[in-house]
Each structure stands twice: as structure tokens, then as C-alpha cells.
XYZ file of C-alpha atoms in Angstrom:
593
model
C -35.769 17.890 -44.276
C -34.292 20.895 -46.267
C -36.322 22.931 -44.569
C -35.048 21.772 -40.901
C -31.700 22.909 -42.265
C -32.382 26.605 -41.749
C -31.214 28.009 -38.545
C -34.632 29.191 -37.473
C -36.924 25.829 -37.783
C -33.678 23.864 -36.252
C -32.963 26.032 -32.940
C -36.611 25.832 -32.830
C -36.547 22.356 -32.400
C -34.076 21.900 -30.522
C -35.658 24.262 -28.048
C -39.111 22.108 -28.630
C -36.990 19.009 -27.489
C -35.763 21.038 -24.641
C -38.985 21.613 -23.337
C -38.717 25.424 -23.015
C -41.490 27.251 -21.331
C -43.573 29.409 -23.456
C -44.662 27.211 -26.339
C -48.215 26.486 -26.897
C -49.641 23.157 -25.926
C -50.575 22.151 -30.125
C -47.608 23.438 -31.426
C -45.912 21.034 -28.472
C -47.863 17.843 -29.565
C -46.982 19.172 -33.378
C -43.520 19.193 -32.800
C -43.211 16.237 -30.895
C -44.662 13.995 -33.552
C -42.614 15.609 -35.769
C -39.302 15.115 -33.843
C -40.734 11.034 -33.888
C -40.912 11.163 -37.145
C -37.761 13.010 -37.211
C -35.483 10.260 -35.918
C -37.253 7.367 -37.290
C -36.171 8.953 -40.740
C -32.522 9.760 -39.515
C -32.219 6.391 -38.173
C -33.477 4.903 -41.343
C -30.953 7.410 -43.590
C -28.299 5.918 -40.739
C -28.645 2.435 -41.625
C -28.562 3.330 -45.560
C -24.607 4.656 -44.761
C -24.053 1.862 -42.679
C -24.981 -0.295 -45.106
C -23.555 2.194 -48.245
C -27.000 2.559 -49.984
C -26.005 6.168 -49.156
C -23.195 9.017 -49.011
C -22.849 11.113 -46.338
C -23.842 14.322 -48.092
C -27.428 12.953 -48.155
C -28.247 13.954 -44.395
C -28.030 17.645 -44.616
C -30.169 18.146 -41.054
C -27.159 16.220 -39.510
C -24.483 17.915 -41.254
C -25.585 21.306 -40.163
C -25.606 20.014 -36.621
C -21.913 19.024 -36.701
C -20.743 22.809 -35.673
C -23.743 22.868 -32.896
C -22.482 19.088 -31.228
C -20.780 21.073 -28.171
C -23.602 23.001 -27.633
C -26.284 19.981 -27.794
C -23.729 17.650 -25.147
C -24.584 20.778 -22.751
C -28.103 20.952 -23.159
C -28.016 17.563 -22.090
C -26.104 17.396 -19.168
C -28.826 20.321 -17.680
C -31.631 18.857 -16.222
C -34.536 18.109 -18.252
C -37.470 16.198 -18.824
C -37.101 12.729 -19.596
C -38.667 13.231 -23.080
C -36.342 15.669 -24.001
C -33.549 13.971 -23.158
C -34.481 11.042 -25.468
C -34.889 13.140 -28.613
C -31.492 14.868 -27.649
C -29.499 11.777 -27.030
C -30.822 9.967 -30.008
C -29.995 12.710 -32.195
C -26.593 13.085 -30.630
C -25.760 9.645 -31.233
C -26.965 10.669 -34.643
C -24.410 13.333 -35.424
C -21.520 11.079 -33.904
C -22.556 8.325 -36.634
C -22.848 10.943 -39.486
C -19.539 12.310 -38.273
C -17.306 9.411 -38.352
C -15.468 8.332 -35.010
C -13.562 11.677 -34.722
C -17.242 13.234 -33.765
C -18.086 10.214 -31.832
C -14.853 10.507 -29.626
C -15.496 14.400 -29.359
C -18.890 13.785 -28.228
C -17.833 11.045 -25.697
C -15.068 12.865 -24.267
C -16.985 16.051 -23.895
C -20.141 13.724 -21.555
C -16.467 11.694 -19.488
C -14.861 15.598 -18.986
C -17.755 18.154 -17.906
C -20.710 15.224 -16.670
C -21.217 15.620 -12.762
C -23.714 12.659 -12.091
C -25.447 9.664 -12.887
C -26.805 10.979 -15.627
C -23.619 11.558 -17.334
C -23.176 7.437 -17.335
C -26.582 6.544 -18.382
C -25.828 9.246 -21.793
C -22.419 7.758 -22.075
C -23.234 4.116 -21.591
C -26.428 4.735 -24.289
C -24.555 6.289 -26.654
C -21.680 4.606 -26.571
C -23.443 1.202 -27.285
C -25.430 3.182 -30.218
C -22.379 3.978 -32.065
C -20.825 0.678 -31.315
C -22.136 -1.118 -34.235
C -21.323 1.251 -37.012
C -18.285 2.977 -35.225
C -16.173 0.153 -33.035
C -12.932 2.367 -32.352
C -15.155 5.319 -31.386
C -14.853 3.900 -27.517
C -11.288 3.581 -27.958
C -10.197 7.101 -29.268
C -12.404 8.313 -26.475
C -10.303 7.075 -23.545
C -7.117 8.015 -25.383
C -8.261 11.166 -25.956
C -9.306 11.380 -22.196
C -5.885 10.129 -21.101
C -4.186 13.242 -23.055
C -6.268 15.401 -21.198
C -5.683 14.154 -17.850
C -1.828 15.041 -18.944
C -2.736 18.316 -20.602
C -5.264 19.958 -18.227
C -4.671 18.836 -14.661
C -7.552 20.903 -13.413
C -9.517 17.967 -15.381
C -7.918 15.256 -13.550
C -10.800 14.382 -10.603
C -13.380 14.867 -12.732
C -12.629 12.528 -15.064
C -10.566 9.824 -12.946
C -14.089 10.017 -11.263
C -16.703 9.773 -14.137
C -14.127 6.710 -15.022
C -14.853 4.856 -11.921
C -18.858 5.651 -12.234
C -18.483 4.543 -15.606
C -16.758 1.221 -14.314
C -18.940 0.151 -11.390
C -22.132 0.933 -13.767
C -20.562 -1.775 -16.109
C -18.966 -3.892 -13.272
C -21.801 -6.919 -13.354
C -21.728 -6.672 -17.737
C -18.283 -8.695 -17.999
C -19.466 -9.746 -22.002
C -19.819 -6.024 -22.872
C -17.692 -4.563 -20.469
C -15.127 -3.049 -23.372
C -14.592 0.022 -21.114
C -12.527 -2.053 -19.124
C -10.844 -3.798 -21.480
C -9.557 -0.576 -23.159
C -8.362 0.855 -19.845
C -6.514 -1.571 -19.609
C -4.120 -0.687 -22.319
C -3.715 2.495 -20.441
C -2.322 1.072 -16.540
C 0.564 3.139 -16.699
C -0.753 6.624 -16.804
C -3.661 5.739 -13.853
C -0.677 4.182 -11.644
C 0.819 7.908 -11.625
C -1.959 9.591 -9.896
C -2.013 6.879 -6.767
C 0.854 9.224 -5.608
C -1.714 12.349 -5.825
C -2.029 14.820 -3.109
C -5.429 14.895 -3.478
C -7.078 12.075 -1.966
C -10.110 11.728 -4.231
C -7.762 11.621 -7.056
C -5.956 8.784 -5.545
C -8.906 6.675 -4.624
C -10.538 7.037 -7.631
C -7.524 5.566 -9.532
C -6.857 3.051 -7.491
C -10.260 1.900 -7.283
C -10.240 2.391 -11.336
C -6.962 -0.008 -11.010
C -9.196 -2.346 -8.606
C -11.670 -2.907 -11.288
C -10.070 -3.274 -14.681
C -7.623 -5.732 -13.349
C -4.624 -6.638 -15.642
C -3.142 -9.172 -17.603
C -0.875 -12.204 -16.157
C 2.416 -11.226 -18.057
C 3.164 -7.350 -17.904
C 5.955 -5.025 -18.879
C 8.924 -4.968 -16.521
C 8.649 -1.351 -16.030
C 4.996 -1.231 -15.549
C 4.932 -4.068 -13.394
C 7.561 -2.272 -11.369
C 5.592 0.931 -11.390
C 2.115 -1.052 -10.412
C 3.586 -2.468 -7.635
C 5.709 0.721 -6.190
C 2.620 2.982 -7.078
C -0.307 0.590 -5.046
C 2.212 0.214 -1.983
C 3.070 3.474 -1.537
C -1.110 4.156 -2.017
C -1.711 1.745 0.745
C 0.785 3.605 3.362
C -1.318 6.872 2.575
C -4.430 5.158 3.518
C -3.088 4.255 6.235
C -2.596 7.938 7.687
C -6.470 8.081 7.442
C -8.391 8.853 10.164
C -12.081 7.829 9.112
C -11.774 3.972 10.146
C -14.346 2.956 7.525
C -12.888 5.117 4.881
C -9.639 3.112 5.677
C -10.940 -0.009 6.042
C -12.347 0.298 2.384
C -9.015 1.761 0.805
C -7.391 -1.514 2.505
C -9.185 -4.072 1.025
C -8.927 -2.902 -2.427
C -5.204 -2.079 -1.984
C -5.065 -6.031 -0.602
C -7.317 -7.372 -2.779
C -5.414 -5.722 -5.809
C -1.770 -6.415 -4.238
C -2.783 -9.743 -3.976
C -3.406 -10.233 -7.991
C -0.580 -8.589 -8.365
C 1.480 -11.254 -6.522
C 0.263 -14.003 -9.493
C 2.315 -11.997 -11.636
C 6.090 -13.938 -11.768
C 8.706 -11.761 -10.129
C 6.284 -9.236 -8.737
C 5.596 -10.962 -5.429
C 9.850 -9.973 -4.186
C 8.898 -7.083 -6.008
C 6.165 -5.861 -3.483
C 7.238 -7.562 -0.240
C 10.419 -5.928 -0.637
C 8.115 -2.565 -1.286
C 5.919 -3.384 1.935
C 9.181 -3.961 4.389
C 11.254 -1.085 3.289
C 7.779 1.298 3.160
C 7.479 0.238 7.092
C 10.557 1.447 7.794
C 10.852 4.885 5.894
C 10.054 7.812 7.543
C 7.582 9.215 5.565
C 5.144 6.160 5.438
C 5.731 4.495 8.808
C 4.200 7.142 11.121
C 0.936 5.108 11.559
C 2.683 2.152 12.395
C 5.125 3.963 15.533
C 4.116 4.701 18.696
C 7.057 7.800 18.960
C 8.118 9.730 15.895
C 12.090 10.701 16.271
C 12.411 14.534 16.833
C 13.312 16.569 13.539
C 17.133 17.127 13.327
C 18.573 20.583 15.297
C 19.649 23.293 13.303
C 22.467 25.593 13.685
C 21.552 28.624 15.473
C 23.051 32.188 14.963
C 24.814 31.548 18.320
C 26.906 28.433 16.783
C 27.158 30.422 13.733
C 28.631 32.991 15.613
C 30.390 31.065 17.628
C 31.840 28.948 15.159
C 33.040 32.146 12.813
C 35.117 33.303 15.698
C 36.647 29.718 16.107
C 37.606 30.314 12.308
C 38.979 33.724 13.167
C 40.901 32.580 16.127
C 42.487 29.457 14.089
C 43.598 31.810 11.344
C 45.482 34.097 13.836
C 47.149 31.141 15.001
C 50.849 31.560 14.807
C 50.850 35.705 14.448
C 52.088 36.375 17.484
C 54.184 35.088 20.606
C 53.295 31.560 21.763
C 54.114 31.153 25.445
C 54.695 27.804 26.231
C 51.717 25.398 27.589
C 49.146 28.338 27.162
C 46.313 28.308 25.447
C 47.523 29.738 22.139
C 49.935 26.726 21.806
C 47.227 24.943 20.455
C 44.463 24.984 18.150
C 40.950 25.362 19.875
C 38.885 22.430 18.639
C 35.836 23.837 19.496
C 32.908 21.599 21.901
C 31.923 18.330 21.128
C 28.106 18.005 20.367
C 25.237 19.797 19.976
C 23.941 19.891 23.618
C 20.938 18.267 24.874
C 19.204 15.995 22.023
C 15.205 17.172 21.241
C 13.015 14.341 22.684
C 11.094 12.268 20.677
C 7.531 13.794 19.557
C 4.380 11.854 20.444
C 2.749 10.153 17.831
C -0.110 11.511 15.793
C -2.156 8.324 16.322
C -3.695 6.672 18.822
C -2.748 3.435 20.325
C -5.931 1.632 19.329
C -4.895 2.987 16.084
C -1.588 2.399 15.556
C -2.667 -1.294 16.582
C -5.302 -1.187 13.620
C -2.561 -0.294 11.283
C -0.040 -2.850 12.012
C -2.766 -5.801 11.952
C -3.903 -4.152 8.484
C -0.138 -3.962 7.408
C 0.158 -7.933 8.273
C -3.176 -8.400 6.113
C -1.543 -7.238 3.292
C 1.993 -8.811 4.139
C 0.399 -11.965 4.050
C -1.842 -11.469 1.385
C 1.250 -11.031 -0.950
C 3.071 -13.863 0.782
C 0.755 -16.523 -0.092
C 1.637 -19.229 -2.685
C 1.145 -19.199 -6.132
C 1.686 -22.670 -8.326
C 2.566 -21.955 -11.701
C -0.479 -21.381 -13.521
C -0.622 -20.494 -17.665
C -4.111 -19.510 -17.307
C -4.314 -15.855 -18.583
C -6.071 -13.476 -15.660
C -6.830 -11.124 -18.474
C -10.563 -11.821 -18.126
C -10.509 -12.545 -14.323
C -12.646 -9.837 -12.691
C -10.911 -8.641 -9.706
C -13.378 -6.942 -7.725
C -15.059 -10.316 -7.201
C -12.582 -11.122 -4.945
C -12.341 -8.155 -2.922
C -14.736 -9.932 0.123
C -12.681 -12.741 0.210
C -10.789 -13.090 3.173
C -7.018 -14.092 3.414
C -6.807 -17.904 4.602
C -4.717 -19.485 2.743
C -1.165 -19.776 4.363
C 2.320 -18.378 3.142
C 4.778 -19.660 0.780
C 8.303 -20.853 1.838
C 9.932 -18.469 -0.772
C 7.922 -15.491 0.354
C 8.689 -16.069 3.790
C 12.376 -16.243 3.221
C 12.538 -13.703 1.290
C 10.754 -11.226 3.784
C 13.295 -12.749 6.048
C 16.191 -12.007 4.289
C 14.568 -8.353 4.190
C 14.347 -7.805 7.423
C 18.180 -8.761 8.280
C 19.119 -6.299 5.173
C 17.307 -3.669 6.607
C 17.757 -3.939 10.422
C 21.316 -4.191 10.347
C 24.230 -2.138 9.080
C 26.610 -4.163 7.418
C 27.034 -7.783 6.102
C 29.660 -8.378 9.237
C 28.984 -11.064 11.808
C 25.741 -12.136 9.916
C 26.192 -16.209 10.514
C 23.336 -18.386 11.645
C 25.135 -20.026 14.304
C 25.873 -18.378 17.462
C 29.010 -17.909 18.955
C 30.455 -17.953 22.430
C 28.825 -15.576 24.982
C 31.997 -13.503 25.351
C 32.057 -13.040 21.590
C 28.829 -10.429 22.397
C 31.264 -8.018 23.092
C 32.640 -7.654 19.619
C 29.469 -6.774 18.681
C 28.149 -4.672 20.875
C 27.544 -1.315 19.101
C 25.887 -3.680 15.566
C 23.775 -4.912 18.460
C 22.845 -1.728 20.011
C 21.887 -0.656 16.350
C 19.607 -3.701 15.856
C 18.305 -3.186 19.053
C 17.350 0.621 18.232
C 15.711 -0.493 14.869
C 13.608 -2.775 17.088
C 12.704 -0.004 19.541
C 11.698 2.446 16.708
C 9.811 0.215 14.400
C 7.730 -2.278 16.304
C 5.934 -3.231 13.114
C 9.823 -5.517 13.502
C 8.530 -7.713 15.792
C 5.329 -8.766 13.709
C 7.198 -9.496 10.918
C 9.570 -11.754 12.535
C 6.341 -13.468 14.288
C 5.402 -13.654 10.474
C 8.505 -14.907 9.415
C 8.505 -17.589 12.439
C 6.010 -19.573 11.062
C 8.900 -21.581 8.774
C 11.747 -22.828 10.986
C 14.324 -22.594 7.767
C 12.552 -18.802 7.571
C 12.936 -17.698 10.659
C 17.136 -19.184 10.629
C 17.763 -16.106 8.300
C 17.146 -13.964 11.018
C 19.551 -15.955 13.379
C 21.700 -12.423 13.467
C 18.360 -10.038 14.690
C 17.350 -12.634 17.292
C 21.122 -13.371 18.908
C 21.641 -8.935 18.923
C 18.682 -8.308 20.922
C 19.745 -11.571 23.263
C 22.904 -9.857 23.592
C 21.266 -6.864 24.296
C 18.643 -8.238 26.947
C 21.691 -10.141 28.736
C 23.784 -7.257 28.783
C 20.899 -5.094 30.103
C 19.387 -7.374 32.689
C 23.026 -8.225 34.278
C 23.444 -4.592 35.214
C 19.861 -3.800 35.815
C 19.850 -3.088 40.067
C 15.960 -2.611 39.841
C 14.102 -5.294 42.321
C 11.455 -6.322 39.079
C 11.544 -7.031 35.788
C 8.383 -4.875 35.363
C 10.405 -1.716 36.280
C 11.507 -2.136 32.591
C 8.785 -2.167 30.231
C 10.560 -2.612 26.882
C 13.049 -4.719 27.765
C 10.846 -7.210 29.673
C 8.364 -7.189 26.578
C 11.400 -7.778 24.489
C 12.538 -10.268 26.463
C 9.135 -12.080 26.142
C 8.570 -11.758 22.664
C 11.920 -13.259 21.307
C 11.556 -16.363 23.189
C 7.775 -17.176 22.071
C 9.474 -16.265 18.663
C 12.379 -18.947 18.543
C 9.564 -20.872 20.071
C 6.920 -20.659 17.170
C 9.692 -21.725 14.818
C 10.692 -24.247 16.959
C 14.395 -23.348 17.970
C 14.121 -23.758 21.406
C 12.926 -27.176 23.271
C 10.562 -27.448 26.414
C 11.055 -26.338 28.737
C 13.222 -23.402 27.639
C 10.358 -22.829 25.331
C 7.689 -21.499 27.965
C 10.582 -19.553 29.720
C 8.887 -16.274 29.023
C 5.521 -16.523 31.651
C 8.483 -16.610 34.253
C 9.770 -13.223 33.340
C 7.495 -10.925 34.389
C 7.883 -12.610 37.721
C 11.211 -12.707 38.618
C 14.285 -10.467 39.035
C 16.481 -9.236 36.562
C 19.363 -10.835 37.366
C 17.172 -14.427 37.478
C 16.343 -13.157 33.862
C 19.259 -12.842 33.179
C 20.649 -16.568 33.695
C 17.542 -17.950 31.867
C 18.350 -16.089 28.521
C 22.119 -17.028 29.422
C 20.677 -20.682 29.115
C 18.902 -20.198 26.138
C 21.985 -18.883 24.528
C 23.998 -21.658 25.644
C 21.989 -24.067 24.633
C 21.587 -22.363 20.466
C 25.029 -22.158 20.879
C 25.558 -25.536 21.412
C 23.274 -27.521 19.424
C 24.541 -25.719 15.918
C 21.163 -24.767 14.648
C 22.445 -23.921 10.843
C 21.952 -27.650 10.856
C 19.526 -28.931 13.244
C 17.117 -25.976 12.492
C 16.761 -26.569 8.702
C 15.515 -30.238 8.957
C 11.518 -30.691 9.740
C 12.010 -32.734 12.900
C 12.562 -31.433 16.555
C 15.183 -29.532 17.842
C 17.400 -31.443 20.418
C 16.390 -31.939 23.580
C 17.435 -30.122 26.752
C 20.130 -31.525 28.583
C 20.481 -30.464 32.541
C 22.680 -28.363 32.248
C 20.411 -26.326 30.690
C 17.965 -26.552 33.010
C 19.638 -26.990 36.214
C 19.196 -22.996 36.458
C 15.368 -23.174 35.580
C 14.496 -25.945 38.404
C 16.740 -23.547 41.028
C 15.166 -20.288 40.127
C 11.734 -22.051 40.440
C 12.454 -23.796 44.048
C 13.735 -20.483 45.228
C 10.754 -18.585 44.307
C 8.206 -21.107 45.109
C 5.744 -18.439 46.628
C 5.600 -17.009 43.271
C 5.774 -19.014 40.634
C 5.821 -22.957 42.763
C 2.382 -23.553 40.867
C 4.188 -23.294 37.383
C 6.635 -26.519 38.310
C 4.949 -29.213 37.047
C 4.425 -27.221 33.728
C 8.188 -27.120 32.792
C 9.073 -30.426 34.889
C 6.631 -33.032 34.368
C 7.982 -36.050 36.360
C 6.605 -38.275 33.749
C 8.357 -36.638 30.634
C 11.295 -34.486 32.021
C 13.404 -35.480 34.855
């Protein structure tokens, strides 16, 4: 052994357990037994310090090696021979044991920073269980020291976010011995900053890191709020990808994750509110618009010009004889407006895949919406990606469905004015016209709007928090549809589908009786104006029957009287070539008279 200590016998050897070319077939077979023999006697010198029969200072072969430790990790992250590898990695794990954790972590870290493949998890996943038994913190100093790098030397950062998630789906199946996990856990924080990374393999391998480790029930409010800010705003990046399977993969785990994250108490508002106002932000609703608003003019030298000589003319004003009713009586005010308005740019997306998005978006809507009883069981050892292939079926809680609800009205209207559940008279539409128009435009730019509110329909009591949306666009449509001299409704696209979709949405939550309920096949075959007095009945009729109280009860709205459908059976008699065959649906002699 005191020989092997000298420079020349050791790089020798190590060069044997390389396998270098040029060595003579005996003096391979030589060294080879001697390299068994080697190791069998280290491991036995090992146990003695393990089990303090022994000082460290007895192992003088591994105490030379401890300035050479850098240099062996690289020889084995080249490609050798399998036999060569052994010898290497057994005397690595060696040196880290001699060494104390300190050497361990150093050794660790250097395989989780510079390894570029598989093998780099088979070394790290060998040696790390090696020193395990005699060095138990050696695991954890690594990943501390890893996360200091990932602060320190950002050129490091996909590298070893990447190495982590090899490291992680190597152990995913091992849940007894999966400590890797465990300790990552300690450090959620720091991954949840790079979900916001530019650089998309840097964001997918943390969040699929995130995916896998899971987290524990009760978490800090600031990391809970950072989780669930960080993994939303991950999930509208993903959604601005154009590889469909790439995307569908980045969605599930982004569900499948936001969904665990909903178990946490207070996190579920926490991330609904996250997923409505992200929808709605210009930054992270492009792949869920059809039209993307034109980027705002800026001043051109004319106007600058233009508006320096205003300046200059103003400041002259009184210097010299005003004649009376000229144009120097007065100061100029200058032109109102910008000129023509820059039209809206087409969207970057597809309409097949702006459809994908918004039925993805729901997904995950509803994913977080679902109910959660209150459960003390600690998900701490719950393994997350076993529920990534689940699919969503369960259905939505009340309290999620308000809240989204109450979300929606926040967001799609501009003040706190006029917000009631009950609807006033007709005429009162008037005083409310330009909060309308506003609602209406929010509609019109974000159609992701209506799904939610078909979301939010499914509770009747839900769906009443949105009383204010509903009765603006009605306003809207009557306004429109009164005025509207075109011959069709179908010479209106928007308008018509509007018109449509908010009376099959007070019908799913049940505001709105037969047979004002099934008024919406009509529209697309009648005239505006005939459109007109059927949403002028529906209104009526809300208006009426005071649904802040009838709606919130689980029984049946009232039922029509005939005044509110003497319009209906007139508009269908006078257009009996086109729609004569739909009678008996609305006015079945046997249940409606």
C-alpha cells in the first residue's frame, strides 16, 4: 500500500483502470487482480473507520487521492469500458468515505453539474447509496450545494435543473429510498423561480422537477403564494407552444400539479383567481383570442411639430392686437384625436388552435375547482406523478364556482356601480349604457368569457353573481337588434352568437323557464327586430320574477305566464314557413297552453 502512494505506481493505475491502449496483455491481467485486491482491502480498511477500529491517517493510498478527486469524476464521465468504470467508481466512493461528507458532496455535485447522460445517474445513484450508510447528510449538502450554484453560475442552470429531473424519474418507482425527493423538497422555492425562465428547457425541467417531488399539505404563505403564481403563469407559456404533443404534455403536468395544489387550504382562491386574471392579461391570453388589439400609436415628429407650434402660438397669446371675433381671440385647442385607430392584428394562432387552448384552459379551471373535504391526512408522501393519467371527472365545488364567479364580475366590469342581482326596468338600460358597452367589449375581446360563465352556470346560486354580465350584454343585444335594418340575424355574426349563447347560459343554470328557455334555435331564423322582442321577453320576465330570491332556492324557476309568451306564439304563426315545425316544441298542447 505504501508503495501505491508514489505518484508513479498510482497514475499508473489509474491509467490501468482506464483501460489505456498500449499496455501489455500480462501486465493488464497483473494489474487487474491487483486493483481486486485493491478495493477489497480499502473496503475492508472502510468498514474499520466506520466502525472506529481505525483513524483516518491509516489509508494513505486514499489520502493521496483526495487532491486527484476532480480529476478521477472526469475520467469517469468519458466513455469507458465497463470494467474500468467499476474500479473507478468504487474507488471514488472510496475517497468520498475517507473524506468525510465535505468530499462526498464535492464529488456528488461535480457528477449533478458537468454529467451529460445516463451514465451520469447510474454513477450518482451508485455512489450515492455507497456513502449512504457511513455518510447520511452527504445527499443533503449535495443538493444545497447544487442549489447555490444554480444562483451563482447561471450558465449551470439547464444542466443541472436537467440531471435533477433524470435523477428523479430514475428514482420515480423507488418511493422507500427515494430521499432525493424528499430533500428537494426542502428546496420548492428556489425551483418555482425558474418556471418563469426564458428558456424553455429550463422551465420544463423545473416544473416537471416540481411535478415529481410533490409537496407537503400545509406550506408557507409565501411559498404557497409563489407555487401557485409561478405554475400558472408556466401553464400560459405552454400554451403559446406550437408542437401539440409537446403542449399536451406540459398541460397535464401543469393540471395534474395545480390540482394538488388546490388540497392545500386557501390555495384553491389563490390559483383560480391566478387562472381568470392570467386569461385576461395581455401577455398570457394571446392563445386564447382570436384578434390581438393593435399596439398603441405613437407620436410622430409631425404631432411633435405640430404640437410645439401650438405651444408657441399659446405663449404669444395676448402680445399683440386682438381684433374682435378673430381667431387670435381665442386660444387654439388644437384637434381632437389621433386620426384613424390601427386595426386589430390577426392572431398568431390558428382557429383549431386557439380552440385547443381554451378547452385545455377549462381542463385546468376545473381541475382546480373541484371539491376538497377537509382531510388531515399529510400528502407529504403522496407521489404525484401517479396521478398525472388520471382524468378530471369529478365535478366542481359550490365555493369554487362562486368564487370564479365573483371573478369574473370583478374583472369584466369597471366599477362596483349598478352591480345588483335583480334587474331593473328596461328603460333603466339607458343609465347604463357606456358600463354595458364596456362589458360588452370585454366579451368581444376575451371569448375565453363565455366558457367561464358556461362553467360558472352549472350552480344556479353561481351563476346569480354574474346577474350584472348577463343583463349588460342583454342590454346590449336589445339595443343592437332594435336598430339593426339588416333583413337576417345572420348578417351579424357576433351579435347573433351572443345572442345565442346567453340564453342557453341562463338556461343551464336554470333562470329562464320553457319555453323562453329554447328561445335561441329561433334566432338564427328570424329578423332582428323579431329578436329583438324575444330578448325583450326574457328581460321582462327576470325582471319580474325577482330572481335574487327565486334563483337561490334548488327548485324551479316560475313558470311563464302569457304575457310572456304571447310574442313567442305570434312570431312563430307569422313565420310558419320557417320555423312552423318548431311549434309543438315550445307549445305542447298537453303541458303549455
Amino acid at each position: 500500500m505504501a508503495v501505491l502512494t508514489c505518484p508513479g505506481p498510482r497514475q499508473f493505475l489509474i491509467n490501468t483502470m482506464a483501460l489505456d491502449t498500449g499496455i501489455n496483455e500480462k501486465v493488464e491481467k497483473c494489474c487487474t487482480v491487483i486493483l481486486d485486491m485493491l478495493v477489497m482491502d480499502l473496503q475492508r480498511m472502510i468498514g474499520m473507520i466506520a466502525t472506529w477500529e481505525a483513524t483516518r491517517g491509516d489509508i494513505p493510498f486514499l489520502a493521496s487521492l483526495l487532491s486527484n478527486q476532480i480529476a478521477l469524476c472526469n475520467m469517469l464521465l468519458q466513455p469507458h469500458p465497463q470494467q474500468g468504470l467499476v474500479w473507478l467508481s468504487r474507488i471514488l466512493a472510496f475517497v468520498g468515505q475517507y473524506g468525510g461528507e465535505p468530499v462526498a458532496a464535492d464529488i456528488l455535485h461535480h457528477f449533478l453539474c458537468h454529467g451529460q447522460d445516463s451514465r451520469m445517474a447510474s454513477l450518482f445513484q451508485s455512489m450515492s447509496q455507497e456513502m449512504d450508510s457511513q455518510l447520511p447528510n452527504a445527499l443533503q449538502r449535495t443538493v444545497d450545494k447544487a442549489f447555490v450554484t444554480l444562483q451563482s453560475q447561471p450558465d449551470m442552470l439547464e444542466t443541472l435543473l436537467c440531471n435533477m429531473l433524470t435523477l428523479l424519474l430514475r428514482w420515480r418507482h423507488r418511493r422507500s429510498s427515494n430521499r432525493f425527493a424528499i430533500i428537494l423538497r426542502n428546496h420548492v422555492s428556489p425551483l418555482c423561480c425558474h418556471l418563469r425562465s426564458n428558456n424553455r428547457k429550463v422551465s420544463s425541467a423545473a416544473m416537471q422537477c416540481l411535478h415529481l417531488i410533490g409537496h407537503p399539505r400545509l406550506l408557507p404563505l409565501g411559498t404557497m403564494l409563489q407555487l401557485c403564481f409561478g405554475v400558472t403563469a408556466y401553464f400560459f407559456s405552454v400554451l403559446h407552444i406550437k408542437a401539440v404533443e409537446e403542449k399536451l404534455v406540459g398541460v397535464r403536468t401543469c393540471r395534474a400539479y395545480l390540482q394538488s395544489l388546490s388540497e392545500i387550504p386557501g390555495a384553491q382562491h389563490v390559483l383560480l383567481h391566478s387562472l381568470v386574471h392570467g386569461c385576461m392579461l395581455q401577455g398570457q391570453a394571446g392563445p386564447l383570442r382570436s384578434r390581438i388589439p393593435a399596439p398603441p400609436v405613437e407620436k410622430c415628429k409631425v404631432e411633435q411639430t405640430a404640437m410645439a407650434c401650438l405651444l408657441e402660438e399659446n405663449a404669444h397669446h395676448g402680445h399683440a392686437i386682438i381684433l374682435p371675433q378673430s381667431h387670435s381671440s381665442v386660444f387654439h385647442a388644437g384637434i381632437i384625436g389621433k386620426g384613424v385607430q390601427n386595426p386589430p392584428r390577426a392572431a398568431m394562432f390558428t382557429r383549431n388552435e386557439i380552440s385547443t387552448n381554451r378547452q385545455l384552459f377549462l381542463d385546468v379551471v376545473q381541475a382546480c375547482s373541484l371539491y376538497h373535504p377537509n382531510d388531515e391526512t399529510d400528502t407529504m408522501e403522496l407521489d404525484i406523478a401517479m396521478e398525472t393519467e388520471q382524468l378530471v371527472t369529478a365535478e366542481p365545488g359550490v365555493a369554487a364556482l362562486e368564487a370564479i364567479a365573483l371573478m369574473l364580475t370583478e374583472m369584466a366590469t369597471p366599477d362596483v356601480l349598478y352591480n345588483q342581482i335583480d334587474w331593473p326596468e328596461e328603460a333603466f338600460a339607458r343609465c347604463t349604457v357606456e358600463r354595458d358597452l364596456v362589458i360588452k367589449k370585454r366579451f368581444h375581446e376575451y371569448p375565453v368569457l363565455w366558457e367561464l360563465l358556461d362553467f360558472v352556470s352549472r350552480d344556479r346560486a353561481a351563476l346569480l353573481q354574474c346577474s350584472v354580465l348577463l343583463r349588460g350584454i342583454v342590454a346590449i343585444l336589445l339595443a343592437y337588434w332594435e336598430n339593426c335594418r339588416d333583413s337576417a340575424t345572420t348578417a351579424s355574426p357576433w351579435q347573433l352568437e351572443a345572442s345565442c349563447r346567453v340564453i342557453q347560459i341562463m338556461n343551464q343554470g336554470k333562470l329562464l323557464p320553457l319555453p323562453l328557455s329554447d328561445i335561441s334555435i329561433l334566432f338564427p331564423l328570424l329578423s332582428p327586430y323579431e329578436t329583438h322582442l324575444l330578448l325583450r321577453d326574457v328581460w321582462q320576465y327576470i325582471h319580474e320574477n325577482n330572481i335574487s330570491q327565486t334563483g337561490i332556492g334548488p327548485g324551479p324557476m316560475p313558470g311563464c305566464s302569457s304575457c310572456h309568451t304571447d310574442t313567442l306564439r305570434s312570431i312563430l304563426q307569422l313565420n310558419t314557413s320557417a320555423v312552423g315545425h318548431l311549434y309543438c316544441h315550445f307549445f305542447n298542447t298537453g303541458k303549455q297552453s
